[in-house]
XYZ file of C-alpha atoms in Angstrom:
699
model
C -10.127 20.991 26.977
C -11.843 18.633 24.909
C -15.542 19.122 23.237
C -18.004 17.290 21.659
C -19.019 18.054 17.247
C -22.781 16.705 16.890
C -21.862 13.319 15.545
C -20.840 13.548 19.448
C -17.363 13.007 17.663
C -14.149 14.202 20.664
C -11.921 16.780 19.007
C -9.480 18.653 20.560
C -9.738 22.888 21.622
C -6.486 22.958 23.808
C -4.333 25.069 21.375
C -0.755 24.526 22.156
C -2.259 20.846 22.130
C -3.303 21.113 18.459
C -0.258 23.199 17.507
C 1.922 20.253 18.711
C 0.001 18.150 16.950
C -0.568 19.100 14.192
C 3.511 20.110 13.650
C 4.145 15.830 15.003
C 1.351 15.104 11.696
C 2.993 17.401 8.811
C 6.021 17.030 9.887
C 6.281 20.906 10.326
C 10.703 22.223 11.090
C 11.328 25.133 13.149
C 12.491 26.606 9.469
C 8.523 26.428 8.616
C 7.138 30.396 9.597
C 4.473 30.735 12.358
C 2.283 31.585 9.325
C 1.416 27.999 8.065
C 1.556 26.149 11.273
C -1.995 29.571 11.969
C -3.132 28.417 8.870
C -4.026 24.444 9.741
C -5.386 25.439 13.194
C -7.354 27.864 11.373
C -8.140 24.644 9.024
C -8.975 22.157 11.729
C -10.957 24.962 13.639
C -13.147 25.590 11.017
C -13.664 22.166 9.195
C -14.171 20.803 12.981
C -11.156 18.446 13.051
C -8.238 16.956 13.875
C -4.636 17.019 12.723
C -4.534 13.543 11.443
C -8.412 13.719 9.591
C -7.014 16.808 8.320
C -3.477 15.731 6.684
C -5.240 12.864 4.919
C -7.254 15.137 3.025
C -4.105 17.123 2.804
C -2.693 13.891 1.086
C -5.800 13.449 -1.287
C -4.906 16.951 -2.102
C -1.904 16.369 -3.298
C -2.876 13.155 -4.542
C -6.507 13.709 -6.344
C -6.484 17.803 -6.958
C -3.122 19.703 -8.286
C -1.150 15.383 -8.543
C 2.035 16.975 -6.846
C 3.393 16.659 -4.450
C 2.833 20.361 -3.155
C 5.027 22.308 -0.460
C 3.225 24.235 2.558
C 3.480 27.425 2.053
C -0.049 29.779 3.258
C -1.231 30.030 -0.840
C -0.463 26.666 -0.964
C -3.341 26.292 1.304
C -5.693 28.211 1.041
C -5.630 25.879 -2.263
C -6.539 23.678 0.535
C -9.509 25.983 2.241
C -10.998 25.890 -0.920
C -10.923 22.601 -2.133
C -11.708 21.239 1.762
C -14.688 24.381 1.115
C -16.132 22.366 -1.940
C -15.381 19.326 -0.349
C -17.960 20.092 1.867
C -20.947 21.823 -0.230
C -20.217 18.382 -1.816
C -20.937 16.176 0.597
C -24.213 14.416 0.087
C -24.679 11.429 -0.967
C -25.796 9.110 -3.525
C -27.395 6.475 -1.422
C -29.886 8.965 0.758
C -29.989 11.225 -2.555
C -31.375 7.419 -4.184
C -33.560 7.210 -1.776
C -35.406 10.405 -1.102
C -36.745 9.790 -4.667
C -37.923 6.174 -4.464
C -40.187 7.018 -1.296
C -41.169 9.997 -2.729
C -42.859 8.128 -5.668
C -46.317 6.039 -5.747
C -45.272 2.795 -7.270
C -41.773 2.268 -5.607
C -41.245 0.301 -2.573
C -38.271 0.949 0.244
C -35.795 -1.554 -0.875
C -35.384 -2.912 2.592
C -39.620 -3.714 4.170
C -39.068 -6.723 6.581
C -42.883 -8.964 5.380
C -43.822 -9.993 9.585
C -43.495 -7.335 12.336
C -40.363 -8.040 14.798
C -41.495 -8.267 18.102
C -39.385 -5.941 20.939
C -37.749 -9.208 22.530
C -36.662 -10.474 19.080
C -32.624 -10.397 18.770
C -33.088 -9.179 15.933
C -35.646 -6.176 16.458
C -32.183 -3.640 17.056
C -31.677 -3.601 12.350
C -33.225 -1.263 11.087
C -35.821 -1.137 9.003
C -35.149 1.727 7.165
C -31.441 1.818 6.846
C -31.051 5.624 4.742
C -32.243 7.118 7.352
C -30.171 5.269 9.972
C -26.732 5.243 9.105
C -24.566 6.342 10.612
C -22.036 9.235 9.332
C -19.248 10.520 10.372
C -18.699 14.346 9.055
C -16.732 15.027 5.935
C -13.278 16.469 7.885
C -13.533 13.416 10.008
C -11.750 11.448 7.564
C -10.558 7.885 8.286
C -7.646 7.902 10.563
C -3.783 7.006 10.223
C -2.011 8.970 12.729
C 2.105 10.037 10.331
C 4.113 7.795 12.890
C 3.907 4.223 13.828
C 6.244 2.062 11.576
C 7.289 -0.574 13.917
C 6.668 -3.158 11.069
C 8.807 -1.884 8.581
C 12.608 -2.102 7.506
C 13.434 1.342 6.652
C 12.308 5.174 6.840
C 9.713 5.563 4.731
C 7.031 8.304 5.218
C 4.646 7.144 2.461
C 2.516 4.039 4.378
C 0.164 7.128 5.073
C -3.644 6.851 4.221
C -4.160 8.666 1.501
C -7.150 7.632 -0.752
C -8.092 8.704 -4.222
C -10.795 10.359 -4.075
C -13.261 11.387 -6.838
C -11.972 14.059 -9.161
C -13.945 16.688 -10.372
C -13.028 19.325 -13.574
C -12.161 22.452 -11.843
C -8.455 22.837 -11.768
C -6.218 22.798 -8.786
C -3.184 23.276 -10.758
C -3.017 27.477 -11.610
C -1.004 29.259 -8.927
C 0.774 26.615 -6.788
C 3.381 26.643 -6.242
C 4.919 22.982 -6.165
C 8.186 21.724 -4.946
C 11.196 22.264 -6.830
C 12.945 18.998 -6.877
C 10.159 17.052 -8.740
C 12.219 16.847 -11.988
C 12.968 14.400 -15.019
C 16.034 14.548 -13.810
C 15.018 12.314 -11.071
C 14.126 9.863 -13.878
C 15.730 5.435 -13.020
C 16.588 6.124 -9.419
C 15.137 4.565 -6.076
C 12.696 5.930 -3.602
C 13.199 3.535 -1.001
C 15.123 -0.069 -1.241
C 14.663 -3.193 1.055
C 18.023 -3.676 2.125
C 20.160 -2.087 0.330
C 23.137 -3.487 1.970
C 23.348 -6.234 0.357
C 24.397 -6.631 -3.595
C 22.599 -5.802 -6.838
C 22.637 -8.559 -9.454
C 24.675 -7.579 -11.857
C 23.751 -10.021 -15.081
C 24.071 -7.598 -17.931
C 25.293 -8.851 -20.675
C 24.785 -12.397 -19.487
C 23.963 -15.154 -22.652
C 24.359 -19.180 -23.346
C 23.483 -20.790 -25.210
C 21.718 -23.913 -23.420
C 18.226 -23.947 -23.996
C 17.785 -24.736 -20.063
C 16.047 -21.939 -17.795
C 18.384 -21.152 -14.782
C 14.403 -21.065 -12.686
C 12.064 -23.373 -12.922
C 8.570 -21.774 -12.206
C 5.030 -23.758 -11.141
C 2.137 -23.243 -10.804
C -0.594 -23.453 -7.002
C -3.590 -23.167 -9.137
C -5.803 -25.067 -12.287
C -6.435 -21.990 -14.582
C -9.710 -24.355 -15.720
C -11.628 -23.299 -12.709
C -11.142 -19.740 -13.684
C -13.070 -20.174 -17.282
C -15.829 -19.919 -15.008
C -18.930 -17.679 -17.462
C -19.372 -14.469 -15.303
C -22.975 -12.631 -14.395
C -23.937 -15.724 -13.797
C -24.460 -15.259 -10.480
C -28.120 -17.140 -8.209
C -28.481 -15.692 -5.002
C -28.074 -19.348 -3.051
C -25.102 -19.626 -4.935
C -23.476 -16.213 -3.075
C -25.426 -17.422 0.156
C -23.886 -20.279 0.672
C -20.441 -18.970 -0.497
C -20.517 -16.806 2.515
C -22.305 -18.795 4.836
C -18.622 -21.517 3.990
C -16.551 -18.464 5.270
C -17.983 -18.251 8.277
C -18.718 -21.512 8.829
C -15.102 -23.142 7.660
C -13.310 -20.208 10.350
C -14.952 -22.227 13.159
C -14.566 -25.552 12.333
C -10.357 -23.817 12.068
C -11.748 -22.465 15.694
C -13.111 -24.985 16.959
C -9.868 -27.743 16.025
C -7.076 -25.490 17.598
C -9.068 -24.365 20.440
C -10.590 -28.029 21.910
C -11.551 -26.456 25.303
C -14.103 -23.218 23.645
C -18.142 -24.354 22.325
C -19.760 -22.038 19.692
C -22.598 -20.097 20.257
C -24.746 -17.702 18.723
C -24.362 -14.144 19.945
C -27.997 -13.689 19.337
C -29.695 -15.427 21.738
C -30.033 -14.218 25.428
C -27.225 -14.856 27.610
C -25.947 -13.776 30.779
C -22.559 -15.488 31.131
C -19.693 -14.523 28.372
C -19.745 -17.712 25.609
C -17.622 -17.274 22.880
C -19.087 -16.541 19.162
C -18.033 -16.486 15.195
C -18.921 -14.172 12.615
C -19.114 -11.739 9.767
C -18.299 -7.625 10.331
C -21.461 -5.694 8.263
C -22.479 -2.237 8.659
C -25.624 -1.484 10.194
C -26.988 -0.593 6.202
C -27.347 -1.880 2.981
C -26.913 1.411 0.787
C -22.608 1.957 3.122
C -21.008 3.720 0.244
C -17.489 3.708 0.768
C -17.456 5.626 -2.657
C -18.958 8.708 -0.436
C -17.115 9.459 2.280
C -19.343 7.491 5.152
C -17.038 6.962 7.587
C -17.791 3.868 9.075
C -17.648 3.497 13.147
C -17.753 1.908 16.069
C -21.713 2.476 16.788
C -22.412 1.302 12.755
C -21.202 -2.525 13.459
C -23.725 -5.366 13.063
C -21.843 -9.491 13.944
C -23.615 -11.719 10.793
C -24.263 -15.637 11.777
C -23.782 -18.265 9.851
C -27.616 -20.050 8.863
C -26.036 -22.646 11.151
C -25.060 -20.978 14.105
C -26.743 -18.117 14.221
C -30.069 -18.941 10.852
C -28.001 -15.626 9.847
C -29.050 -12.903 12.486
C -26.573 -9.953 12.680
C -26.970 -8.296 15.797
C -25.742 -4.838 17.080
C -21.734 -5.125 18.610
C -20.993 -3.001 21.614
C -17.087 -2.131 21.396
C -17.506 0.267 24.682
C -15.158 -2.586 26.297
C -12.723 -2.457 24.830
C -9.171 -0.731 24.237
C -8.041 -1.450 20.731
C -9.959 -2.923 17.590
C -9.761 -2.943 14.107
C -12.350 -4.192 12.102
C -13.801 -3.986 8.797
C -17.125 -4.710 6.507
C -16.848 -8.835 5.517
C -14.390 -9.535 8.351
C -14.747 -12.782 9.679
C -14.110 -12.236 13.488
C -14.042 -14.973 17.182
C -15.490 -12.702 19.485
C -15.762 -13.249 23.996
C -19.155 -11.362 25.145
C -22.275 -11.079 26.324
C -25.140 -10.181 25.107
C -27.929 -9.414 28.443
C -30.857 -7.841 26.806
C -31.755 -9.842 23.238
C -30.914 -6.658 21.696
C -27.092 -6.134 21.573
C -24.401 -8.667 21.958
C -21.199 -6.720 24.426
C -17.773 -7.186 23.343
C -15.722 -8.266 25.506
C -12.914 -9.421 23.600
C -10.869 -10.015 20.208
C -9.464 -13.392 19.767
C -6.410 -13.965 16.553
C -7.812 -16.223 14.199
C -5.490 -19.007 13.791
C -2.703 -17.926 11.104
C -0.803 -19.362 8.103
C 2.262 -20.674 8.441
C 5.479 -20.105 6.639
C 6.260 -22.213 2.911
C 8.964 -24.204 4.164
C 11.472 -26.491 2.199
C 13.463 -29.405 1.979
C 17.226 -30.003 1.884
C 16.793 -31.902 -1.506
C 15.091 -29.569 -3.530
C 16.961 -26.147 -2.292
C 19.869 -28.066 -3.455
C 18.504 -28.682 -6.858
C 17.437 -25.414 -7.413
C 20.317 -24.094 -6.148
C 21.800 -26.472 -9.453
C 19.963 -25.209 -11.957
C 20.525 -21.275 -10.574
C 24.653 -21.403 -11.219
C 23.962 -20.233 -7.948
C 23.989 -17.096 -8.724
C 20.026 -16.246 -7.790
C 17.034 -14.614 -8.840
C 16.883 -11.062 -10.673
C 12.208 -10.016 -10.613
C 11.057 -7.081 -12.673
C 7.466 -5.765 -11.373
C 5.639 -2.798 -13.328
C 1.509 -2.346 -12.567
C 0.104 -0.815 -15.271
C -1.747 1.720 -16.570
C 1.618 1.775 -19.236
C 0.871 5.034 -20.935
C -0.756 8.739 -19.495
C -4.236 8.103 -19.024
C -5.201 10.589 -21.432
C -3.190 9.210 -24.798
C -1.873 5.764 -26.556
C 0.997 6.464 -27.132
C 3.172 3.748 -25.164
C 6.632 5.035 -25.750
C 8.056 4.847 -22.167
C 6.958 1.120 -21.870
C 8.476 0.573 -25.751
C 11.043 2.487 -23.794
C 11.404 0.295 -20.373
C 11.473 -3.070 -22.577
C 14.726 -2.401 -23.870
C 15.340 -1.026 -19.654
C 14.881 -4.934 -19.575
C 16.873 -6.375 -22.228
C 19.738 -4.350 -21.142
C 18.761 -5.437 -16.527
C 18.121 -9.694 -18.468
C 16.250 -10.286 -15.830
C 15.008 -13.975 -15.002
C 11.176 -13.249 -14.261
C 9.508 -10.108 -15.459
C 5.986 -9.612 -14.034
C 3.676 -6.796 -15.670
C 0.465 -7.069 -14.177
C -2.434 -4.898 -16.051
C -4.412 -2.724 -16.862
C -2.611 -2.733 -20.625
C -5.830 -1.300 -22.210
C -7.383 0.695 -19.905
C -10.780 1.295 -19.535
C -10.602 4.755 -17.977
C -8.284 6.377 -20.933
C -10.740 8.725 -21.957
C -9.233 8.123 -26.284
C -10.514 4.347 -24.994
C -14.112 6.027 -22.443
C -15.043 8.320 -26.082
C -14.023 6.268 -28.728
C -11.634 8.325 -30.435
C -8.359 5.835 -31.207
C -6.124 7.603 -33.549
C -2.866 5.292 -33.452
C 0.547 7.459 -35.720
C 2.311 5.137 -37.835
C -0.398 2.578 -38.576
C -1.194 2.355 -42.262
C -4.232 0.957 -41.248
C -6.153 1.373 -38.478
C -7.446 -0.253 -35.265
C -11.237 -2.080 -35.704
C -11.469 -2.919 -31.813
C -9.730 -2.662 -28.492
C -8.376 -6.534 -29.685
C -7.002 -5.012 -32.147
C -5.729 -1.982 -30.239
C -3.562 -4.449 -27.718
C -2.507 -6.174 -31.000
C -1.043 -3.074 -32.167
C 0.556 -1.740 -29.296
C 0.621 -3.964 -26.775
C 2.378 -7.366 -28.627
C 5.078 -5.833 -30.033
C 6.094 -4.524 -26.858
C 6.415 -8.120 -25.148
C 7.016 -9.503 -28.213
C 10.432 -7.288 -27.606
C 11.556 -9.067 -24.506
C 14.479 -11.534 -25.111
C 12.461 -15.258 -25.081
C 14.884 -16.518 -22.188
C 13.530 -13.800 -20.131
C 9.988 -15.267 -18.231
C 7.797 -12.587 -18.462
C 4.418 -13.124 -16.856
C 1.132 -10.935 -17.410
C -1.403 -11.001 -15.196
C -5.467 -8.790 -15.900
C -6.821 -6.202 -14.083
C -10.030 -5.691 -13.483
C -9.665 -2.596 -15.812
C -7.910 -4.697 -18.557
C -10.593 -3.425 -21.355
C -9.842 -6.023 -24.028
C -10.547 -9.059 -21.705
C -14.086 -10.574 -21.782
C -13.584 -11.327 -17.446
C -14.349 -8.223 -15.835
C -14.697 -9.600 -12.373
C -12.424 -10.273 -9.515
C -11.788 -13.848 -9.064
C -10.401 -12.988 -12.957
C -9.756 -15.070 -15.386
C -6.374 -14.781 -17.006
C -5.375 -13.920 -20.645
C -5.680 -14.921 -23.992
C -2.195 -15.908 -25.065
C -2.510 -16.805 -28.895
C -5.722 -14.391 -29.800
C -3.321 -11.560 -28.944
C -0.121 -13.381 -30.272
C 1.813 -13.476 -27.883
C 5.129 -14.995 -27.778
C 6.196 -18.122 -26.160
C 8.206 -17.205 -23.034
C 5.449 -14.636 -22.415
C 2.695 -16.662 -19.796
C -0.260 -15.394 -18.269
C -1.165 -16.248 -15.214
C -5.205 -15.564 -14.011
C -6.290 -13.044 -10.965
C -5.714 -13.875 -8.727
C -2.551 -16.612 -8.005
C -0.047 -18.418 -6.245
C 3.185 -19.449 -8.651
C 6.356 -20.671 -7.646
C 10.063 -19.669 -8.665
C 12.425 -22.294 -7.605
C 11.947 -23.041 -4.110
C 10.427 -18.625 -3.585
C 6.395 -18.695 -2.816
C 4.786 -15.656 -5.003
C 1.430 -14.622 -4.444
C -0.358 -11.021 -6.762
C -3.570 -10.810 -6.109
C -4.470 -7.176 -9.056
C -7.120 -5.704 -7.072
C -6.332 -2.583 -5.277
C -7.416 -3.884 -1.188
C -5.243 -0.538 0.379
C -6.930 1.491 -1.504
C -10.735 -0.607 -0.751
C -10.126 -1.012 2.706
C -10.744 1.279 5.344
C -11.185 -0.193 9.170
C -13.018 1.111 11.698
C -10.010 1.078 14.663
C -9.205 2.732 18.241
C -5.303 1.975 19.118
C -4.289 0.992 22.435
C -2.407 3.726 24.581
C 0.422 1.027 25.979
C 2.785 1.165 23.521
C 4.791 -1.545 24.371
C 2.509 -4.362 23.018
C -0.299 -2.742 20.727
C -1.642 -5.598 19.294
C -2.997 -3.615 15.956
C 0.155 -1.287 14.284
C -0.751 2.697 13.554
C 0.515 2.257 10.535
C -1.871 1.170 8.279
C -0.690 -0.045 5.275
C 0.665 -2.653 8.737
C -2.911 -3.371 9.496
C -4.508 -3.735 5.588
C -2.232 -6.837 5.107
C -2.020 -8.400 8.593
C -6.401 -8.835 7.775
C -5.180 -9.965 4.704
C -3.381 -12.823 6.091
C -5.921 -13.508 9.234
C -8.721 -14.050 7.025
C -6.291 -15.786 4.606
C -7.956 -13.930 1.849
C -6.161 -11.898 -1.200
C -9.188 -9.326 -1.328
C -10.746 -9.569 2.285
C -13.624 -6.947 2.229
C -17.172 -7.311 1.839
C -19.319 -6.032 -0.020
C -16.744 -4.273 -2.397
C -15.800 -1.191 -3.270
C -17.631 0.841 -5.701
C -18.176 4.278 -6.299
C -20.854 6.225 -8.179
C -21.547 9.337 -10.734
C -23.575 12.303 -9.991
C -27.309 11.385 -10.547
C -27.958 13.332 -13.998
C -30.719 11.944 -14.828
C -33.041 13.827 -15.234
C -35.785 13.405 -18.116
C -38.914 13.123 -15.355
C -40.764 9.523 -13.967
C -40.920 8.405 -17.254
C -36.552 8.165 -17.467
C -37.184 6.769 -13.030
C -38.625 4.296 -13.895
C -36.651 2.592 -17.150
C -34.147 2.689 -14.059
C -35.723 0.007 -11.803
C -35.945 2.188 -8.665
C -33.187 3.213 -6.344
C -30.935 0.458 -6.761
C -31.852 0.887 -10.891
C -30.134 3.855 -10.603
C -27.534 3.455 -8.686
C -26.746 1.249 -10.982
C -26.137 3.442 -13.863
C -24.591 6.234 -11.767
C -21.507 3.584 -11.304
C -18.134 3.774 -12.092
C -15.978 0.837 -14.204
C -13.333 1.657 -11.524
C -14.756 -0.371 -9.204
C -13.846 -4.183 -7.277
C -17.156 -6.388 -9.071
C -16.549 -9.655 -6.448
C -18.426 -13.362 -8.437
C -18.827 -14.048 -4.763
C -19.706 -17.768 -5.663
C -15.696 -18.716 -6.886
C -14.377 -16.132 -3.900
C -12.651 -19.197 -2.425
C -10.396 -19.065 -5.852
C -9.288 -15.710 -4.133
C -7.967 -18.428 -1.052
C -4.313 -18.364 0.345
C -3.789 -21.163 0.173
C -1.766 -23.543 3.329
C 0.193 -21.529 3.746
C 1.300 -17.331 3.718
C 3.453 -16.779 0.434
C 6.850 -14.945 0.725
C 6.395 -12.457 -1.505
C 3.367 -10.272 -1.779
C 2.512 -8.312 -4.766
C -0.711 -6.481 -4.475
C 0.051 -2.875 -6.723
C -2.582 0.273 -5.723
C -3.362 3.235 -6.620
C -1.722 4.894 -3.182
C 2.380 5.762 -3.169
C 4.502 2.567 -4.135
C 6.308 0.271 -0.512
C 7.494 -1.853 0.277
C 7.702 -3.785 4.038
C 8.025 -6.649 6.325
C 5.024 -7.848 7.531
C 4.435 -11.177 9.584
C 7.817 -12.673 7.385
C 6.286 -11.740 4.733
C 7.994 -9.404 2.262
C 4.814 -7.176 0.582
C 5.414 -5.261 -2.376
C 2.710 -2.178 -4.158
C 4.856 -1.260 -6.804
C 2.922 1.528 -7.667
C 1.855 2.431 -11.645
C 3.870 3.063 -14.274
C 2.392 5.603 -15.596
C 1.236 7.641 -12.400
C -3.025 9.940 -13.905
C -2.126 13.064 -15.155
C -4.319 16.062 -16.378
C -1.262 17.258 -18.372
C -1.059 14.239 -21.248
C 2.686 14.980 -20.758
C 3.276 13.771 -17.744
C 4.179 10.092 -17.748
C 5.863 9.479 -14.008
C 5.129 6.299 -12.337
C 6.819 3.288 -10.582
C 8.648 -0.247 -10.798
C 10.253 -2.750 -8.423
C 13.578 -4.343 -8.818
C 13.904 -8.237 -6.728
C 17.980 -8.925 -6.729
C 17.639 -12.455 -4.292
C 20.308 -13.398 -3.323
C 21.000 -17.629 -3.072
C 18.995 -20.445 -0.777
C 22.741 -20.942 1.367
C 22.669 -23.542 4.312
C 25.629 -23.336 4.963
C 26.184 -22.488 9.488
C 27.764 -19.413 8.482
C 25.501 -18.233 6.302
C 23.499 -15.255 7.793
C 20.298 -14.059 6.795
C 19.136 -16.961 4.133
C 17.186 -20.151 4.774
C 16.884 -20.983 8.587
C 16.214 -23.812 9.877
C 13.184 -25.082 11.595
C 13.118 -27.329 14.904
C 11.202 -29.350 13.940
C 12.749 -31.123 10.875
C 16.244 -31.348 10.071
C 16.373 -31.254 6.894
C 13.378 -28.948 6.119
C 14.745 -24.891 5.933
C 12.634 -21.826 6.184
C 13.196 -19.332 2.636
C 13.540 -16.094 4.622
C 13.627 -14.145 0.953
C 12.249 -10.582 2.885
C 16.431 -10.920 4.951
C 17.933 -11.963 1.012
C 15.898 -10.201 -1.098
C 17.619 -6.282 -2.120
C 13.680 -4.606 -3.216
C 14.027 -1.365 -5.024
C 11.544 1.290 -6.358
C 13.135 3.049 -8.658
C 11.410 5.961 -10.788
C 10.420 5.803 -13.968
């Protein structure tokens, strides 16, 4: 039997089905006590949630509160119960609170108020006039759903691709009286967490030295560095609108070029027959806040048209006829449906967008790369910051890691920021005291030169180092996405250190790398409905797979719009004068915004596009658990954080990735190597995912 809560969400109430689902999602075995299952069942009933959502909250509790991988015991579940109650008590959102403050004032005006009355026959009349009151919200216990199973596109058994979000953590200490897992010890340092293609050998390059100054590889850039040197914080509204419009119109042109028999129409106009249209998915309210667990649902989605195709109007979407979908704000979609009343577009089908192809190389290029490489393959090490504990400025662990790099002697080392993390507690407070330094640093640039630069200079000069910044890097003036590169001379970096922008695309021999240092896996939360037909589902049950597919389909490294933002508590209690100084509701939100958010430079979002083809290797560091996956023939790697944030200043645990890529072999006897195309005799697919051994190791 099922019932519906006050938000209309179906909740399972059958005891037997709920127990089976809880046991499956939480991975309970016969050895677990019945008390654990009864406690989980009690929590699901108390907080009116299902097994998948309860597991998401359990993972969030592990990551943000105790920062450990807890065992399922009754004692730990009691602490989990307290955490859920605290979340329920603090589920008020800054957007709603700010709206009330504005409406209570006598001089402030609402954020959205139509300048003219909209008639009931207008297609836009369905747009809510008071967004803060019309927002569809889901209860705190009904967070984003991600099943634990369904890793069909993953090449190995890997359970870390579950939905694990980093919610804003409170000051409460949940570490006391918690039963930690006995298997998590420091003895696991350097051991692999996950290995892709473990049957392939590791490249042994230790101790290889040569007097030859030529390198066994060549790095070519697929971007223009000068285009990233734009002025930040000077965005113009019309320029941003033109870019957002161009995203829709460009995709519409690509659709019409690939499907000549289809004519795109305006979905906002009344239509009694099915039409095809192209537009952007947007939430029903501009005050929608992803950081406050305001999970979007299917009834809160609108379709936005461009000024060319629909005068920029928005129309509500009715998705009730669809068996499966996966939608998120900012997504460009190709829809089939009708709008019989002029008030709502009923979607009959979500059509696939034209896809990018895989990169190719001709036989002469592959022969050349094999010759300069000596047929020894390529070894790459990847690590993403932060590189010290968030309570210290101690980079000893990073220095030891560089010693290991020199011993492994890879061809390329890719280091992704933040290097000096602006969210570090000492950097925030300015209380920086370097040990063993005669002269203390004057600013953050000096801190970088005194800590990071000497460690980078320790790396063997024959190893190419690629450094990519982060929006959380405290020493870079360019703090929006797309992001300019570091100043190599300013920070005294060695000649073998190459500084690239964020995002960037580059080739090492025939291998095309695409790297974006903005956490799309944490930020993008799609509204999805999965098909019960398990034979050929359009959308994967694994959340990471869906996000990666969206990135490739949208042809942008960060396809979500608006970007993710986090807000702190409202500490403004200084009266009306202080409220006025904050310039209304939006000023109040900006005053409480956190630095750990995605600041998009909208007029330059064209620099964040994938290009003409998919990369061979897609690197996207995330705060979530590290993983390596293969999606659409692309090797997707999240190396995790080198040093994970921790309340314990002595805890320095994290992960990094090692690539061992076999050399291209064009002989007919070679298996799992480059593959000749069907159309061109001398053109080959790289098949990097088949000839690469990727290991994610603990720090």
